[in-house]
């Protein structure tokens, strides 16, 4: 039985374990939107990190489009959903909703066929390299030290990323202090990445990049806005680190523009924003056509099966906030020890199951 009978969505607001912030935003809670799609006695699950209104959009716009359709025909369903959200705006909340549903559809299809999702995609590797990501601008030195030391010296993760660009780039000396602290904590052999979340101006980012050279920063994410291609190119030309465009690409045309501009060395792709796994593979194909690698942005357990099936993958982001949520609210979360993670291969689908009882206390929609 492969006819879709039910589409449901719910939202959960989970407090952070301590205040979190980056160069342009601060937050004390994160909202997880979970979508389930059911055909017969089989259910697929998808999710995204987005406003609770995303759940309402799934119910109002996408439920009727999918109900009664063939669950195995994902390309047709993806096209139908894109048409349905036309007047709701493809990026933003509509993009989040479409992405979560798409992930649920792929999980459902794999479960209906009785195969692990990574096998349905076609595995390119058995395990996926990752990097620890956090180091928020709201952390003091003690919190930063504990997190970085836990990753590198406790779990053997040899790549880490911290946030810089504090207060929209107005605190560069503290940024540089934190970069120096991070290097001391992780030692000489671990890779050090930074993310400014678009907080700097282009020339300011060039100055910061020059001063970070002594700390061997090899990944400078979104030094300026991801829409500022000229600024990204300027920083790339003057930085010893790989310059990345940030995580805000919402569809393949965005990635086409980034690739053609050649303003970055590696593109970040986020399946929870760019159209789910369908959007992921479209974007990674565009990048591959321009001989560029991709890195998965956030939602590490969701990205694992797709990342393992992507030839031009560099790594995935083991984002502290999302990994904490996924390991708390889902059974089947992966272990990052050693700096690599394996997608689930012992059960059909992506292998993650929502702990409904645990999640219920956080439900807001």
Tab-separated table of C-alpha atoms in Angstrom:
chain	number	residue	atom	x	y	z
A	1	UNK	CA	0.000	0.000	0.000
A	2	UNK	CA	1.699	3.238	-1.113
A	3	UNK	CA	-1.169	5.745	-1.159
A	4	UNK	CA	-0.628	8.639	1.237
A	5	UNK	CA	-3.436	8.721	3.772
A	6	UNK	CA	-2.322	11.280	6.330
A	7	UNK	CA	0.076	14.208	6.692
A	8	UNK	CA	0.603	15.705	10.156
A	9	UNK	CA	2.891	18.357	11.607
A	10	UNK	CA	3.772	19.458	15.136
A	11	UNK	CA	6.169	21.981	16.666
A	12	UNK	CA	8.352	21.739	19.764
A	13	UNK	CA	10.215	24.593	21.446
A	14	UNK	CA	13.312	23.379	23.307
A	15	UNK	CA	15.286	25.737	25.590
A	16	UNK	CA	19.042	25.969	25.033
A	17	UNK	CA	21.298	24.570	27.733
A	18	UNK	CA	22.738	28.098	28.089
A	19	UNK	CA	22.233	31.356	26.150
A	20	UNK	CA	23.439	31.094	22.545
A	21	UNK	CA	24.341	33.774	20.028
A	22	UNK	CA	26.395	34.536	16.947
A	23	UNK	CA	27.445	37.684	15.116
A	24	UNK	CA	23.937	38.858	14.271
A	25	UNK	CA	21.442	36.976	16.462
A	26	UNK	CA	20.939	35.597	19.993
A	27	UNK	CA	18.432	33.007	21.219
A	28	UNK	CA	17.392	31.002	24.296
A	29	UNK	CA	15.285	28.317	22.613
A	30	UNK	CA	15.069	26.472	19.301
A	31	UNK	CA	11.876	25.316	17.595
A	32	UNK	CA	11.762	21.890	15.967
A	33	UNK	CA	8.965	21.196	13.460
A	34	UNK	CA	8.265	17.490	12.865
A	35	UNK	CA	6.263	16.174	9.897
A	36	UNK	CA	4.884	12.646	9.531
A	37	UNK	CA	3.493	11.174	6.315
A	38	UNK	CA	1.567	7.892	6.561
A	39	UNK	CA	0.713	5.282	3.914
A	40	UNK	CA	-1.107	2.214	5.227
A	41	UNK	CA	0.641	1.135	8.419
A	42	UNK	CA	3.949	2.807	7.502
A	43	UNK	CA	4.994	6.313	8.552
A	44	UNK	CA	7.891	8.474	7.416
A	45	UNK	CA	9.295	11.286	9.557
A	46	UNK	CA	10.948	14.555	8.577
A	47	UNK	CA	11.851	17.696	10.456
A	48	UNK	CA	13.251	21.178	10.228
A	49	UNK	CA	14.287	23.967	12.597
A	50	UNK	CA	11.862	26.791	11.933
A	51	UNK	CA	9.022	28.902	13.386
A	52	UNK	CA	6.016	26.975	14.698
A	53	UNK	CA	3.951	28.524	11.881
A	54	UNK	CA	5.678	26.013	9.593
A	55	UNK	CA	3.477	23.274	11.047
A	56	UNK	CA	0.341	25.235	10.176
A	57	UNK	CA	1.545	25.772	6.623
A	58	UNK	CA	2.004	22.020	6.186
A	59	UNK	CA	-1.575	21.428	7.299
A	60	UNK	CA	-3.081	24.292	5.291
A	61	UNK	CA	-1.182	24.032	1.992
A	62	UNK	CA	0.536	20.681	1.628
A	63	UNK	CA	-1.739	18.151	3.313
A	64	UNK	CA	-4.415	18.235	0.583
A	65	UNK	CA	-1.766	18.165	-2.166
A	66	UNK	CA	-0.273	14.935	-0.830
A	67	UNK	CA	-3.264	13.016	0.498
A	68	UNK	CA	-4.306	10.299	-1.941
A	69	UNK	CA	-1.082	10.523	-3.952
A	70	UNK	CA	1.430	7.734	-4.591
A	71	UNK	CA	4.058	7.886	-1.836
A	72	UNK	CA	6.717	6.417	-4.130
A	73	UNK	CA	6.448	9.180	-6.746
A	74	UNK	CA	8.530	11.797	-4.946
A	75	UNK	CA	9.556	13.841	-8.041
A	76	UNK	CA	5.897	14.421	-8.902
A	77	UNK	CA	5.066	15.222	-5.279
A	78	UNK	CA	7.964	17.662	-5.049
A	79	UNK	CA	6.797	19.490	-8.173
A	80	UNK	CA	3.220	19.620	-6.869
A	81	UNK	CA	4.348	21.039	-3.518
A	82	UNK	CA	6.440	23.709	-5.213
A	83	UNK	CA	3.415	24.791	-7.253
A	84	UNK	CA	1.242	24.824	-4.149
A	85	UNK	CA	3.513	27.203	-2.196
A	86	UNK	CA	3.982	29.588	-5.112
A	87	UNK	CA	2.051	32.455	-3.549
A	88	UNK	CA	3.384	31.693	-0.060
A	89	UNK	CA	6.975	32.452	-1.101
A	90	UNK	CA	9.412	29.663	-1.913
A	91	UNK	CA	12.020	30.698	0.704
A	92	UNK	CA	11.208	31.258	4.376
A	93	UNK	CA	8.497	29.314	6.182
A	94	UNK	CA	7.190	27.723	2.979
A	95	UNK	CA	10.674	26.431	2.193
A	96	UNK	CA	11.019	24.980	5.671
A	97	UNK	CA	7.639	23.239	5.376
A	98	UNK	CA	8.374	21.795	1.956
A	99	UNK	CA	11.771	20.590	3.190
A	100	UNK	CA	10.400	18.753	6.229
A	101	UNK	CA	7.709	17.071	4.141
A	102	UNK	CA	10.234	16.015	1.507
A	103	UNK	CA	12.439	14.377	4.157
A	104	UNK	CA	9.394	12.546	5.531
A	105	UNK	CA	8.484	11.347	2.023
A	106	UNK	CA	11.942	9.901	1.418
A	107	UNK	CA	11.928	8.234	4.831
A	108	UNK	CA	8.466	6.801	4.065
A	109	UNK	CA	9.563	5.512	0.664
A	110	UNK	CA	12.594	3.746	2.131
A	111	UNK	CA	10.440	2.202	4.860
A	112	UNK	CA	7.842	1.039	2.326
A	113	UNK	CA	10.614	-0.610	0.297
A	114	UNK	CA	12.227	-2.038	3.436
A	115	UNK	CA	15.671	-0.505	2.842
A	116	UNK	CA	17.900	1.943	4.742
A	117	UNK	CA	17.638	5.421	3.236
A	118	UNK	CA	21.361	5.608	2.470
A	119	UNK	CA	21.028	2.431	0.378
A	120	UNK	CA	18.037	3.872	-1.470
A	121	UNK	CA	20.119	6.955	-2.314
A	122	UNK	CA	23.199	4.867	-3.134
A	123	UNK	CA	26.096	5.112	-0.680
A	124	UNK	CA	29.285	6.915	-1.699
A	125	UNK	CA	30.982	6.201	1.650
A	126	UNK	CA	30.331	4.203	4.802
A	127	UNK	CA	31.013	7.052	7.223
A	128	UNK	CA	30.929	10.833	7.035
A	129	UNK	CA	33.564	13.304	8.313
A	130	UNK	CA	32.204	15.957	10.654
A	131	UNK	CA	33.219	18.974	12.695
A	132	UNK	CA	32.073	20.168	16.111
A	133	UNK	CA	30.196	23.456	15.830
A	134	UNK	CA	29.232	25.859	18.581
A	135	UNK	CA	31.566	28.228	20.424
A	136	UNK	CA	28.825	30.840	20.623
A	137	UNK	CA	29.649	34.516	21.148
A	138	UNK	CA	27.572	34.387	24.344
A	139	UNK	CA	29.950	31.836	25.888
A	140	UNK	CA	32.590	32.972	28.348
A	141	UNK	CA	36.103	31.544	28.165
A	142	UNK	CA	35.282	28.727	30.568
A	143	UNK	CA	32.278	27.521	28.551
A	144	UNK	CA	34.190	27.779	25.269
A	145	UNK	CA	37.117	25.844	26.698
A	146	UNK	CA	34.905	23.072	28.063
A	147	UNK	CA	33.049	22.605	24.780
A	148	UNK	CA	36.117	22.612	22.537
A	149	UNK	CA	38.137	20.369	24.847
A	150	UNK	CA	35.231	17.928	25.027
A	151	UNK	CA	35.106	17.618	21.254
A	152	UNK	CA	38.813	17.443	20.498
A	153	UNK	CA	40.285	15.746	23.543
A	154	UNK	CA	37.202	13.908	24.790
A	155	UNK	CA	35.558	12.665	21.592
A	156	UNK	CA	38.493	12.815	19.200
A	157	UNK	CA	36.824	15.278	16.793
A	158	UNK	CA	39.702	16.939	14.972
A	159	UNK	CA	37.749	19.869	13.452
A	160	UNK	CA	35.875	22.571	15.375
A	161	UNK	CA	34.114	25.853	14.611
A	162	UNK	CA	33.365	28.867	16.784
A	163	UNK	CA	31.213	31.939	16.208
A	164	UNK	CA	32.831	35.352	15.740
A	165	UNK	CA	31.587	38.781	14.597
A	166	UNK	CA	30.115	39.499	18.024
A	167	UNK	CA	27.519	42.285	18.159
A	168	UNK	CA	27.424	42.781	14.385
A	169	UNK	CA	31.182	42.986	14.111
A	170	UNK	CA	31.700	45.697	16.715
A	171	UNK	CA	33.918	43.597	19.010
A	172	UNK	CA	36.787	42.381	16.784
A	173	UNK	CA	39.325	42.280	19.624
A	174	UNK	CA	37.157	39.877	21.616
A	175	UNK	CA	36.640	37.846	18.458
A	176	UNK	CA	40.404	37.537	18.033
A	177	UNK	CA	40.846	36.726	21.726
A	178	UNK	CA	38.384	33.860	21.359
A	179	UNK	CA	40.121	32.580	18.214
A	180	UNK	CA	43.437	32.547	20.063
A	181	UNK	CA	41.790	30.791	23.030
A	182	UNK	CA	40.306	28.167	20.736
A	183	UNK	CA	43.683	27.418	19.182
A	184	UNK	CA	45.303	27.023	22.611
A	185	UNK	CA	42.566	24.647	23.755
A	186	UNK	CA	42.454	22.389	20.690
A	187	UNK	CA	46.216	22.279	20.109
A	188	UNK	CA	48.217	22.555	16.911
A	189	UNK	CA	46.897	19.520	15.040
A	190	UNK	CA	43.129	20.118	15.101
A	191	UNK	CA	41.509	22.219	12.383
A	192	UNK	CA	39.994	25.542	13.475
A	193	UNK	CA	37.018	27.122	11.684
A	194	UNK	CA	35.144	30.386	12.334
A	195	UNK	CA	31.703	31.685	11.356
A	196	UNK	CA	30.867	35.407	11.371
A	197	UNK	CA	27.247	34.962	10.207
A	198	UNK	CA	27.611	37.941	7.879
A	199	UNK	CA	28.503	40.348	10.689
A	200	UNK	CA	31.509	42.068	9.088
A	201	UNK	CA	31.930	44.467	6.203
A	202	UNK	CA	34.179	43.107	3.462
A	203	UNK	CA	37.272	45.149	4.315
A	204	UNK	CA	36.777	44.524	8.033
A	205	UNK	CA	36.615	40.795	7.329
A	206	UNK	CA	39.858	41.023	5.351
A	207	UNK	CA	41.565	42.693	8.330
A	208	UNK	CA	40.247	40.056	10.745
A	209	UNK	CA	41.292	37.261	8.377
A	210	UNK	CA	44.834	38.651	8.220
A	211	UNK	CA	45.108	38.689	12.001
A	212	UNK	CA	43.740	35.131	12.238
A	213	UNK	CA	46.543	33.753	10.065
A	214	UNK	CA	48.781	33.119	13.059
A	215	UNK	CA	46.100	30.855	14.536
A	216	UNK	CA	45.790	28.815	11.320
A	217	UNK	CA	42.079	29.305	10.736
A	218	UNK	CA	41.290	27.245	7.636
A	219	UNK	CA	37.532	27.889	7.197
A	220	UNK	CA	35.978	31.370	7.275
A	221	UNK	CA	32.214	31.048	6.997
A	222	UNK	CA	30.008	33.916	5.887
A	223	UNK	CA	32.509	36.691	6.665
A	224	UNK	CA	30.004	39.014	4.980
A	225	UNK	CA	26.410	38.439	3.949
A	226	UNK	CA	25.943	35.407	1.729
A	227	UNK	CA	24.255	37.731	-0.784
A	228	UNK	CA	27.372	39.915	-1.076
A	229	UNK	CA	29.207	38.052	-3.844
A	230	UNK	CA	31.703	40.865	-4.422
A	231	UNK	CA	32.493	40.972	-0.711
A	232	UNK	CA	32.897	37.190	-0.522
A	233	UNK	CA	35.266	37.299	-3.479
A	234	UNK	CA	37.322	40.081	-1.885
A	235	UNK	CA	37.703	38.140	1.375
A	236	UNK	CA	38.496	34.943	-0.499
A	237	UNK	CA	41.290	36.660	-2.426
A	238	UNK	CA	42.897	37.966	0.764
A	239	UNK	CA	42.313	35.064	3.164
A	240	UNK	CA	44.391	31.963	3.839
A	241	UNK	CA	41.173	30.174	4.838
A	242	UNK	CA	38.508	28.641	2.622
A	243	UNK	CA	35.694	31.181	2.369
A	244	UNK	CA	32.154	29.787	2.488
A	245	UNK	CA	28.901	31.466	1.586
A	246	UNK	CA	26.850	30.565	4.633
A	247	UNK	CA	23.727	28.483	4.918
A	248	UNK	CA	20.992	30.578	3.388
A	249	UNK	CA	20.648	29.076	-0.089
A	250	UNK	CA	17.030	28.098	-0.569
A	251	UNK	CA	17.003	26.506	-4.011
A	252	UNK	CA	19.261	25.365	-6.856
A	253	UNK	CA	19.192	28.745	-8.701
A	254	UNK	CA	20.867	30.291	-5.651
A	255	UNK	CA	23.643	27.716	-5.822
A	256	UNK	CA	23.980	28.225	-9.567
A	257	UNK	CA	24.573	31.931	-8.952
A	258	UNK	CA	27.120	31.200	-6.221
A	259	UNK	CA	28.956	28.643	-8.335
A	260	UNK	CA	29.087	30.809	-11.427
A	261	UNK	CA	30.443	33.691	-9.362
A	262	UNK	CA	33.146	31.397	-7.911
A	263	UNK	CA	33.133	33.597	-4.804
A	264	UNK	CA	33.585	30.671	-2.422
A	265	UNK	CA	35.614	27.483	-2.107
A	266	UNK	CA	32.920	25.256	-0.606
A	267	UNK	CA	29.139	25.579	-0.559
A	268	UNK	CA	26.978	24.882	2.465
A	269	UNK	CA	23.710	23.072	1.753
A	270	UNK	CA	20.885	22.719	4.269
A	271	UNK	CA	18.281	20.063	3.475
A	272	UNK	CA	15.972	21.508	6.146
A	273	UNK	CA	15.743	24.733	4.128
A	274	UNK	CA	16.466	24.015	0.463
A	275	UNK	CA	13.730	21.484	-0.281
A	276	UNK	CA	14.663	18.433	1.751
A	277	UNK	CA	16.709	15.602	0.282
A	278	UNK	CA	15.380	16.428	-3.194
A	279	UNK	CA	16.752	19.958	-2.907
A	280	UNK	CA	19.990	18.664	-1.378
A	281	UNK	CA	20.831	16.461	-4.338
A	282	UNK	CA	19.853	19.173	-6.827
A	283	UNK	CA	22.176	21.665	-5.117
A	284	UNK	CA	25.065	19.225	-4.715
A	285	UNK	CA	24.806	18.353	-8.414
A	286	UNK	CA	25.084	22.026	-9.351
A	287	UNK	CA	28.153	22.340	-7.112
A	288	UNK	CA	29.717	19.202	-8.585
A	289	UNK	CA	29.225	20.614	-12.066
A	290	UNK	CA	31.440	23.517	-11.022
A	291	UNK	CA	34.020	21.239	-9.329
A	292	UNK	CA	33.108	22.456	-5.855
A	293	UNK	CA	32.629	20.524	-2.628
A	294	UNK	CA	29.648	20.888	-0.322
A	295	UNK	CA	29.242	20.861	3.434
A	296	UNK	CA	26.014	20.008	5.266
A	297	UNK	CA	24.676	22.818	7.454
A	298	UNK	CA	23.240	21.869	10.882
A	299	UNK	CA	20.655	19.088	11.550
A	300	UNK	CA	23.453	16.491	11.567
A	301	UNK	CA	21.390	13.317	11.940
A	302	UNK	CA	18.983	14.369	9.204
A	303	UNK	CA	21.872	15.032	6.822
A	304	UNK	CA	23.793	11.819	7.482
A	305	UNK	CA	22.166	9.505	4.887
A	306	UNK	CA	22.255	12.142	2.142
A	307	UNK	CA	25.809	13.182	2.989
A	308	UNK	CA	26.949	9.561	2.834
A	309	UNK	CA	25.500	9.384	-0.677
A	310	UNK	CA	27.225	12.562	-1.921
A	311	UNK	CA	30.526	12.159	-3.762
A	312	UNK	CA	31.580	15.824	-3.534
A	313	UNK	CA	30.977	16.102	0.225
A	314	UNK	CA	33.597	17.710	2.451
A	315	UNK	CA	31.942	17.236	5.850
A	316	UNK	CA	28.823	17.850	7.922
A	317	UNK	CA	28.318	20.312	10.753
A	318	UNK	CA	27.818	18.651	14.149
A	319	UNK	CA	25.946	21.692	15.463
A	320	UNK	CA	25.689	21.657	19.239
A	321	UNK	CA	22.139	22.993	19.491
A	322	UNK	CA	20.643	20.594	16.940
A	323	UNK	CA	22.644	17.539	17.970
A	324	UNK	CA	21.523	18.029	21.563
A	325	UNK	CA	17.883	18.187	20.440
A	326	UNK	CA	18.148	15.222	18.077
A	327	UNK	CA	19.859	12.988	20.615
A	328	UNK	CA	17.256	13.946	23.235
A	329	UNK	CA	14.067	13.688	21.183
A	330	UNK	CA	14.912	10.909	18.718
A	331	UNK	CA	15.946	7.291	19.062
A	332	UNK	CA	18.751	6.344	16.689
A	333	UNK	CA	20.951	9.472	16.842
A	334	UNK	CA	24.514	8.876	15.641
A	335	UNK	CA	27.738	8.876	17.654
A	336	UNK	CA	30.339	11.472	16.520
A	337	UNK	CA	33.257	9.954	18.433
A	338	UNK	CA	36.377	9.921	16.304
A	339	UNK	CA	35.179	12.763	14.092
A	340	UNK	CA	33.108	10.531	11.802
A	341	UNK	CA	29.523	9.301	11.921
A	342	UNK	CA	27.711	6.448	10.216
A	343	UNK	CA	24.163	6.590	8.844
A	344	UNK	CA	21.763	3.940	10.057
A	345	UNK	CA	21.936	0.784	7.952
A	346	UNK	CA	20.240	-1.743	10.237
A	347	UNK	CA	16.672	-0.450	9.843
A	348	UNK	CA	14.576	0.947	6.959
A	349	UNK	CA	14.490	4.695	6.404
A	350	UNK	CA	16.825	7.149	8.086
A	351	UNK	CA	16.545	5.142	11.302
A	352	UNK	CA	15.384	7.943	13.625
A	353	UNK	CA	12.142	7.767	15.592
A	354	UNK	CA	10.621	10.628	17.570
A	355	UNK	CA	10.258	9.932	21.294
A	356	UNK	CA	6.729	11.276	21.477
A	357	UNK	CA	6.511	11.044	25.244
A	358	UNK	CA	9.710	13.022	25.765
A	359	UNK	CA	8.790	15.547	23.078
A	360	UNK	CA	5.286	16.207	24.389
A	361	UNK	CA	6.414	18.508	27.200
A	362	UNK	CA	8.002	20.827	24.629
A	363	UNK	CA	5.076	20.912	22.199
A	364	UNK	CA	3.793	24.350	21.180
A	365	UNK	CA	1.750	23.512	18.070
